[in-house]
Tab-separated table of C-alpha atoms in Angstrom:
chain	number	residue	atom	x	y	z
A	231	MET	CA	77.147	-54.241	-21.519
A	232	MET	CA	75.829	-51.906	-24.151
A	233	VAL	CA	73.047	-54.284	-24.872
A	234	GLY	CA	71.847	-54.159	-21.234
A	235	VAL	CA	71.844	-50.369	-21.307
A	236	VAL	CA	69.813	-50.295	-24.463
A	237	VAL	CA	67.271	-52.681	-23.064
A	238	ALA	CA	66.971	-50.659	-19.823
A	239	CYS	CA	66.428	-47.406	-21.753
A	240	SER	CA	63.887	-49.091	-24.009
A	241	SER	CA	61.915	-50.286	-20.911
A	242	VAL	CA	61.901	-46.818	-19.261
A	243	SER	CA	60.623	-45.224	-22.530
A	244	SER	CA	57.804	-47.725	-22.790
A	245	ILE	CA	56.750	-47.151	-19.126
A	246	LYS	CA	56.791	-43.365	-19.675
A	247	ALA	CA	54.703	-43.603	-22.835
A	248	LEU	CA	52.210	-45.803	-20.983
A	249	TRP	CA	51.793	-43.287	-18.124
A	250	GLU	CA	51.522	-40.349	-20.528
A	251	THR	CA	48.742	-42.163	-22.354
A	252	ARG	CA	46.921	-42.883	-19.113
A	253	ILE	CA	47.270	-39.232	-17.922
A	254	ARG	CA	46.006	-37.917	-21.299
A	255	ARG	CA	42.961	-40.228	-21.173
A	256	ARG	CA	42.215	-39.300	-17.581
A	257	ARG	CA	42.436	-35.574	-18.553
A	258	GLU	CA	40.101	-36.172	-21.495
A	259	GLU	CA	37.613	-38.000	-19.243
A	260	HIS	CA	37.692	-35.153	-16.751
A	261	GLU	CA	37.016	-32.673	-19.586
A	262	GLU	CA	34.113	-34.726	-20.912
A	263	GLU	CA	32.598	-35.061	-17.419
A	264	HIS	CA	32.914	-31.304	-16.975
A	265	LYS	CA	31.138	-30.692	-20.220
A	266	ARG	CA	28.350	-33.036	-19.270
A	267	ARG	CA	27.854	-31.303	-15.940
A	268	THR	CA	27.886	-27.887	-17.633
A	269	THR	CA	25.304	-28.998	-20.132
A	270	ARG	CA	22.938	-30.351	-17.370
A	271	GLY	CA	23.229	-27.596	-14.856
A	272	GLY	CA	25.691	-24.922	-15.518
A	273	ALA	CA	25.852	-23.177	-18.790
A	274	THR	CA	22.627	-24.108	-19.346
A	275	GLY	CA	23.793	-23.901	-15.580
A	276	ARG	CA	20.804	-21.697	-15.024
A	277	LEU	CA	18.519	-24.183	-16.671
A	278	GLY	CA	19.239	-26.748	-14.030
A	279	VAL	CA	18.635	-24.181	-11.292
A	280	GLY	CA	15.560	-23.010	-13.126
A	281	LEU	CA	14.080	-26.480	-13.228
A	282	TRP	CA	14.700	-26.862	-9.523
A	283	GLU	CA	13.079	-23.466	-8.816
A	284	ASP	CA	10.047	-24.373	-10.977
A	285	ARG	CA	9.577	-27.590	-9.075
A	286	ALA	CA	9.761	-25.704	-5.784
A	287	ALA	CA	7.354	-23.054	-7.057
A	288	LEU	CA	4.922	-25.678	-8.321
A	289	ALA	CA	4.998	-27.416	-4.955
A	290	ARG	CA	4.182	-24.146	-3.213
A	291	LEU	CA	1.328	-23.470	-5.659
A	292	LYS	CA	-0.195	-26.914	-5.093
A	293	GLN	CA	-0.289	-26.088	-1.386
A	294	LYS	CA	-2.470	-23.110	-2.266
A	295	LEU	CA	-5.157	-25.183	-3.975
A	296	GLU	CA	-8.534	-25.605	-2.312
A	297	THR	CA	-11.857	-27.136	-3.290
A	298	GLU	CA	-14.737	-24.823	-2.628
A	299	ASP	CA	-18.313	-25.280	-3.743
A	300	GLY	CA	-17.153	-27.990	-6.059
A	301	ARG	CA	-14.548	-25.711	-7.754
A	302	LEU	CA	-10.782	-25.999	-7.685
A	303	VAL	CA	-9.593	-22.668	-6.312
A	304	LEU	CA	-6.092	-21.178	-6.289
A	305	ARG	CA	-5.950	-18.959	-3.127
A	306	ILE	CA	-2.963	-16.790	-2.333
A	307	GLU	CA	-3.377	-13.926	0.125
A	308	GLN	CA	-0.925	-11.528	1.817
A	309	GLU	CA	2.204	-13.168	0.485
A	310	GLU	CA	4.708	-11.816	-2.040
A	311	TRP	CA	3.975	-13.141	-5.539
A	312	LYS	CA	4.837	-10.186	-7.774
A	313	VAL	CA	5.190	-12.546	-10.710
A	314	LEU	CA	3.364	-15.788	-11.275
A	315	PRO	CA	5.738	-18.570	-12.432
A	316	GLY	CA	5.380	-20.241	-15.763
A	317	CYS	CA	5.013	-23.592	-14.106
A	318	LEU	CA	1.495	-22.471	-13.032
A	319	ILE	CA	0.346	-23.499	-16.535
A	320	GLN	CA	0.547	-27.113	-15.238
A	321	LEU	CA	-2.483	-26.318	-13.050
A	322	SER	CA	-4.654	-25.335	-15.979
A	323	GLN	CA	-7.573	-27.273	-14.479
A	324	VAL	CA	-8.035	-24.565	-11.810
A	325	GLN	CA	-11.457	-22.902	-12.125
A	326	GLU	CA	-10.958	-19.921	-9.808
A	327	TRP	CA	-8.085	-17.620	-8.939
A	328	GLN	CA	-8.261	-15.693	-5.678
A	329	ILE	CA	-4.969	-13.754	-5.427
A	330	HIS	CA	-5.126	-10.729	-3.035
A	331	ARG	CA	-2.541	-8.376	-1.518
A	332	THR	CA	0.444	-10.168	-3.110
A	333	GLY	CA	1.955	-7.215	-4.967
A	334	LEU	CA	1.228	-8.956	-8.252
A	335	LEU	CA	2.423	-6.716	-11.104
A	336	LYS	CA	0.955	-8.350	-14.151
A	337	ILE	CA	-1.486	-10.924	-15.462
A	338	PRO	CA	0.656	-13.518	-17.300
A	339	HIS	CA	0.021	-13.900	-21.063
A	340	PHE	CA	-0.381	-17.637	-20.526
A	341	ILE	CA	-3.726	-16.870	-18.811
A	342	SER	CA	-5.255	-17.959	-22.131
A	343	SER	CA	-4.320	-21.554	-21.286
A	344	PHE	CA	-6.744	-21.633	-18.396
A	345	GLN	CA	-9.855	-22.520	-20.459
A	346	ASN	CA	-11.639	-23.803	-17.382
A	347	LEU	CA	-11.393	-20.482	-15.508
A	348	LEU	CA	-14.686	-19.153	-14.185
A	349	VAL	CA	-13.520	-16.511	-11.733
A	350	LEU	CA	-10.448	-14.370	-11.946
A	351	ASP	CA	-10.098	-12.292	-8.731
A	352	LEU	CA	-6.901	-10.270	-8.500
A	353	SER	CA	-8.129	-7.452	-6.331
A	354	ARG	CA	-5.731	-5.315	-4.299
A	355	ASN	CA	-2.568	-5.910	-6.148
A	356	GLY	CA	-0.382	-3.737	-8.497
A	357	VAL	CA	-1.589	-4.987	-11.866
A	358	ALA	CA	-1.140	-2.336	-14.527
A	359	GLU	CA	-2.351	-4.154	-17.632
A	360	ILE	CA	-5.055	-6.517	-18.787
A	361	PRO	CA	-3.499	-8.677	-21.510
A	362	LYS	CA	-5.306	-9.114	-24.771
A	363	GLN	CA	-5.055	-12.903	-24.319
A	364	ILE	CA	-7.750	-12.703	-21.690
A	365	GLY	CA	-10.324	-12.528	-24.508
A	366	LYS	CA	-9.729	-16.216	-25.076
A	367	LEU	CA	-11.391	-17.105	-21.749
A	368	THR	CA	-14.818	-17.690	-23.220
A	369	ARG	CA	-16.102	-19.427	-19.996
A	370	LEU	CA	-15.015	-16.664	-17.589
A	371	ARG	CA	-17.909	-15.360	-15.544
A	372	GLU	CA	-16.282	-12.940	-13.086
A	373	LEU	CA	-13.338	-10.565	-13.643
A	374	LEU	CA	-12.481	-8.697	-10.421
A	375	LEU	CA	-9.623	-6.273	-10.664
A	376	SER	CA	-10.451	-3.581	-8.074
A	377	TYR	CA	-7.716	-1.605	-6.377
A	378	ASN	CA	-5.045	-2.105	-8.988
A	379	ARG	CA	-3.398	0.323	-11.467
A	380	ILE	CA	-5.178	-0.434	-14.675
A	381	PRO	CA	-5.532	2.591	-16.992
A	382	PHE	CA	-6.943	0.831	-19.955
A	383	VAL	CA	-9.367	-2.043	-20.809
A	384	PRO	CA	-8.581	-3.874	-24.062
A	385	ALA	CA	-11.369	-4.462	-26.622
A	386	GLU	CA	-10.409	-8.099	-26.585
A	387	LEU	CA	-12.216	-8.435	-23.272
A	388	SER	CA	-15.420	-8.597	-25.347
A	389	GLY	CA	-14.295	-12.157	-26.284
A	390	CYS	CA	-15.222	-13.276	-22.695
A	391	GLU	CA	-18.743	-13.972	-23.840
A	392	SER	CA	-19.842	-15.609	-20.622
A	393	LEU	CA	-18.849	-12.606	-18.450
A	394	GLU	CA	-21.487	-11.713	-15.802
A	395	ARG	CA	-19.563	-9.581	-13.358
A	396	LEU	CA	-16.855	-6.926	-13.964
A	397	GLU	CA	-15.359	-4.943	-11.100
A	398	LEU	CA	-12.703	-2.288	-11.699
A	399	THR	CA	-13.110	-0.114	-8.562
A	400	MET	CA	-10.373	2.301	-7.716
A	401	ASN	CA	-7.979	2.083	-10.669
A	402	ARG	CA	-7.791	5.938	-10.635
A	403	ASP	CA	-6.617	6.690	-14.175
A	404	LEU	CA	-9.266	4.516	-15.853
A	405	ASN	CA	-11.687	6.777	-17.715
A	406	GLU	CA	-13.121	4.841	-20.612
A	407	LEU	CA	-14.332	1.446	-21.763
A	408	PRO	CA	-14.163	0.129	-25.383
A	409	ASP	CA	-17.402	0.102	-27.312
A	410	GLN	CA	-16.916	-3.572	-28.029
A	411	LEU	CA	-17.894	-4.455	-24.503
A	412	GLY	CA	-21.456	-3.649	-25.448
A	413	THR	CA	-21.668	-7.146	-27.031
A	414	LEU	CA	-21.376	-8.841	-23.640
A	415	SER	CA	-24.938	-10.106	-23.577
A	416	ARG	CA	-24.674	-11.764	-20.105
A	417	LEU	CA	-22.918	-8.920	-18.195
A	418	GLN	CA	-25.145	-8.046	-15.239
A	419	HIS	CA	-22.980	-6.414	-12.575
A	420	VAL	CA	-20.481	-3.608	-13.328
A	421	ASP	CA	-18.492	-1.669	-10.651
A	422	LEU	CA	-16.530	1.300	-11.983
A	423	SER	CA	-16.535	3.389	-8.805
A	424	MET	CA	-13.666	5.614	-7.705
A	425	ASN	CA	-12.036	6.054	-11.145
A	426	ASP	CA	-11.769	9.000	-13.556
A	427	PHE	CA	-14.848	8.725	-15.760
A	428	SER	CA	-16.371	12.040	-16.874
A	429	CYS	CA	-19.288	10.460	-18.706
A	430	LEU	CA	-21.174	7.116	-18.721
A	431	PRO	CA	-19.418	4.779	-21.200
A	432	ALA	CA	-21.591	4.249	-24.278
A	433	CYS	CA	-21.035	0.416	-24.158
A	434	LEU	CA	-23.010	0.260	-20.874
A	435	LEU	CA	-26.181	1.505	-22.607
A	436	ALA	CA	-25.941	-1.420	-25.033
A	437	LEU	CA	-25.699	-4.148	-22.400
A	438	PRO	CA	-29.050	-5.982	-22.472
A	439	ALA	CA	-28.632	-7.830	-19.165
A	440	LEU	CA	-27.082	-5.026	-17.040
A	441	GLU	CA	-28.846	-4.874	-13.657
A	442	TRP	CA	-26.350	-3.300	-11.204
A	443	LEU	CA	-24.088	-0.354	-11.912
A	444	ASP	CA	-21.822	1.632	-9.599
A	445	MET	CA	-20.275	4.830	-10.986
A	446	GLY	CA	-19.868	6.527	-7.631
A	447	GLY	CA	-16.749	8.607	-6.867
A	448	ASN	CA	-15.967	9.557	-10.520
A	449	CYS	CA	-16.149	12.922	-12.302
A	450	LEU	CA	-19.494	12.504	-14.091
A	451	HIS	CA	-20.872	15.945	-15.303
A	452	HIS	CA	-23.912	14.603	-17.064
A	453	LEU	CA	-25.915	11.513	-17.835
A	454	PRO	CA	-26.938	10.483	-21.449
A	455	GLU	CA	-30.407	11.506	-22.533
A	456	ASP	CA	-31.015	7.914	-23.628
A	457	ILE	CA	-30.214	6.451	-20.230
A	458	HIS	CA	-33.582	4.611	-20.343
A	459	ARG	CA	-31.954	2.169	-22.827
A	460	MET	CA	-30.657	0.320	-19.773
A	461	GLU	CA	-34.007	-1.453	-19.489
A	462	ALA	CA	-32.953	-4.135	-17.011
A	463	LEU	CA	-31.038	-1.831	-14.615
A	464	HIS	CA	-32.489	-2.002	-11.093
A	465	THR	CA	-29.595	-0.468	-9.057
A	466	LEU	CA	-27.705	2.692	-9.961
A	467	TRP	CA	-25.086	4.252	-7.681
A	468	LEU	CA	-23.992	7.796	-8.718
A	469	GLN	CA	-22.888	9.289	-5.371
A	470	ARG	CA	-19.930	11.691	-5.212
A	471	ASN	CA	-19.938	12.937	-8.768
A	472	GLU	CA	-20.459	16.383	-10.367
A	473	LEU	CA	-23.956	15.991	-11.798
A	474	GLU	CA	-25.846	19.287	-12.093
A	475	LYS	CA	-29.074	17.908	-13.659
A	476	LEU	CA	-30.816	14.606	-14.461
A	477	PRO	CA	-32.184	13.784	-17.923
A	478	GLU	CA	-35.950	13.605	-18.174
A	479	ASN	CA	-35.739	10.061	-19.590
A	480	ILE	CA	-34.509	8.747	-16.245
A	481	ALA	CA	-38.234	8.577	-15.474
A	482	ARG	CA	-38.537	5.912	-18.165
A	483	MET	CA	-36.295	3.416	-16.355
A	484	ARG	CA	-39.064	1.077	-15.341
A	485	SER	CA	-36.854	-1.520	-13.619
A	486	LEU	CA	-34.944	0.941	-11.492
A	487	ASP	CA	-35.616	0.530	-7.769
A	488	THR	CA	-32.456	1.930	-6.165
A	489	LEU	CA	-31.003	5.296	-7.174
A	490	VAL	CA	-28.238	6.924	-5.072
A	491	LEU	CA	-27.413	10.598	-6.010
A	492	SER	CA	-25.899	11.969	-2.821
A	493	SER	CA	-23.038	14.505	-2.921
A	494	ASN	CA	-23.541	15.881	-6.437
A	495	ARG	CA	-24.468	19.356	-7.683
A	496	LEU	CA	-28.108	18.840	-8.482
A	497	ARG	CA	-30.328	21.936	-8.429
A	498	ASP	CA	-33.663	20.289	-9.104
A	499	ILE	CA	-35.531	16.950	-9.366
A	500	PRO	CA	-37.276	16.197	-12.646
A	501	PRO	CA	-41.077	16.278	-12.125
A	502	LEU	CA	-41.515	13.138	-14.255
A	503	MET	CA	-39.758	11.106	-11.605
A	504	GLU	CA	-42.956	11.294	-9.664
A	505	GLY	CA	-44.309	8.482	-11.806
A	506	MET	CA	-41.426	6.052	-11.050
A	507	SER	CA	-43.581	3.551	-9.224
A	508	ASN	CA	-40.846	0.892	-9.054
A	509	LEU	CA	-38.421	3.226	-7.257
A	510	ARG	CA	-38.019	2.050	-3.645
A	511	PHE	CA	-34.825	3.719	-2.470
A	512	VAL	CA	-33.554	7.097	-3.627
A	513	ASN	CA	-31.051	9.497	-2.041
A	514	PHE	CA	-30.633	13.192	-2.864
A	515	ARG	CA	-28.731	14.147	0.225
A	516	ASP	CA	-25.913	16.752	0.118
A	517	ASN	CA	-27.038	18.381	-3.153
A	518	PRO	CA	-27.573	22.166	-3.494
A	519	LEU	CA	-31.339	21.736	-4.350
A	520	THR	CA	-33.161	25.022	-5.125
A	521	LEU	CA	-36.040	24.358	-2.689
A	522	ASP	CA	-35.698	23.809	0.988
A	523	VAL	CA	-38.101	20.990	1.757
A	524	THR	CA	-38.443	19.419	5.204
A	525	LEU	CA	-40.215	16.137	5.876
A	526	PRO	CA	-42.716	15.977	8.735
A	527	SER	CA	-41.169	15.084	12.048
A	528	ARG	CA	-40.859	11.363	12.698
A	529	LYS	CA	-41.178	9.302	15.883
A	530	ALA	CA	-38.196	9.191	18.113
A	531	VAL	CA	-35.261	7.359	16.611
A	532	PRO	CA	-34.622	3.948	18.253
A	533	GLU	CA	-31.513	3.848	20.320
A	534	ASP	CA	-29.858	1.260	18.092
A	535	GLU	CA	-30.343	3.335	14.930
A	536	GLU	CA	-28.596	6.534	13.841
A	537	GLU	CA	-30.813	9.420	12.837
A	538	GLU	CA	-28.976	9.729	9.492
A	539	ASP	CA	-29.744	6.066	8.731
A	540	VAL	CA	-33.444	6.586	9.390
A	541	ARG	CA	-33.557	9.592	7.173
A	542	GLU	CA	-32.105	7.508	4.355
A	543	MET	CA	-35.272	5.418	4.340
A	544	PHE	CA	-37.441	8.396	3.407
A	545	GLY	CA	-35.630	9.469	0.282
A	546	LYS	CA	-38.533	8.726	-1.977
A	547	GLU	CA	-40.913	10.536	0.306
A	548	PHE	CA	-38.630	13.567	0.185
A	549	MET	CA	-38.471	13.357	-3.654
A	550	LEU	CA	-42.247	13.295	-3.977
A	551	MET	CA	-42.675	16.169	-1.560
A	552	TYR	CA	-40.019	18.219	-3.348
A	553	ILE	CA	-41.785	17.669	-6.746
A	554	GLN	CA	-45.100	18.654	-5.239
A	555	GLU	CA	-43.653	21.793	-3.600
A	556	ALA	CA	-42.011	22.743	-6.882
A	557	ARG	CA	-45.274	22.339	-8.671
A	558	LYS	CA	-47.132	24.479	-6.063
A	559	ARG	CA	-44.605	27.271	-6.388
A	560	ALA	CA	-44.737	27.049	-10.170
A	561	TYR	CA	-48.592	27.350	-10.002
A	562	ALA	CA	-48.270	30.255	-7.544
A	563	VAL	CA	-45.910	32.101	-9.839
A	564	LEU	CA	-48.238	31.433	-12.801
A	565	ASN	CA	-51.230	32.664	-10.849
A	566	VAL	CA	-49.421	35.863	-9.832
A	567	HIS	CA	-48.432	36.398	-13.459
A	568	CYS	CA	-52.015	35.888	-14.578
A	569	VAL	CA	-53.354	38.295	-11.967
A	570	ASN	CA	-50.799	40.901	-12.904
A	571	GLN	CA	-51.622	40.448	-16.575
A	572	SER	CA	-55.362	40.807	-15.816
A	573	ASP	CA	-54.753	43.908	-13.756
A	574	ASP	CA	-52.687	45.450	-16.517
A	575	GLU	CA	-55.511	44.742	-19.009
A	576	SER	CA	-58.045	46.330	-16.707
A	577	ASN	CA	-55.945	49.378	-16.248
A	578	ASP	CA	-55.575	49.669	-20.024
A	579	GLU	CA	-59.354	49.484	-20.495
A	580	SER	CA	-59.962	52.149	-17.791
A	581	SER	CA	-57.452	54.452	-19.387
A	582	ALA	CA	-59.146	53.947	-22.742
């Protein structure tokens, strides 16, 4: 009897040990599976989610690609892209960025990876900094950052040796450019209008290819005496500044054909400007000029044209007439002075 009891107890113990072993193994398997899941998508949990988000963002970016004039263009407009995802670097073959009104806050530092980039147009966003890495884009031809919040231009931009066009309109606090930009031998078009410049940046005078410059809507008080160094400049916009006089050397700007000086504080027009034969369009409107000169009356203005628009076309004629009138008055004053001096000498001789 006792033998049967012992055998039964032994059998129960063996079965119990077997189940405990199975339970322990199953628990260990569960723990290992949980660790594997955590490694793939949890604790690096965010890593898994991040990879999924990158794939989704990259898919969205690819939908924004267009081919235009033989270039691969990334075009995003009027959507919210405050930050450009790192996966964008996978589209490094893109040659042109057109990203407007997206609320973009910064240019990513990985911009330097886009060695094929020819045009970087990020106008009308909230960009507050141009990263130094941009200087590595040696093929970049156009940098358009108008209507942003950029207060400072890094010297490294001079590394963009192919740059032809630079637009920084309406960045408000921007008031200087680094001297190093004077080495950009291909830069032709510069727009710095509606900023806070109080003088013409020295680097602009050193640009050998500069043809078009807009400094309108700044706080310019004077122009440099050596402004004639800008030998290739043909268009100069200086409207809505605080200029009180023009340097005589402006008359030596042989390529200049368009000069806009409306809404300044000019009192006179330099007489030497009379010899600027290349000048085709000039505007002195809304300046407190010393002389009141009126052009001869014109034919009736066509119905489809505003009188003010027609008057614009006679800016050079006004300039020449003003200079001639100033010269006449100067001669008249000189003659009066000579007559008075002669009379005084005659009176002195009579008294003697």
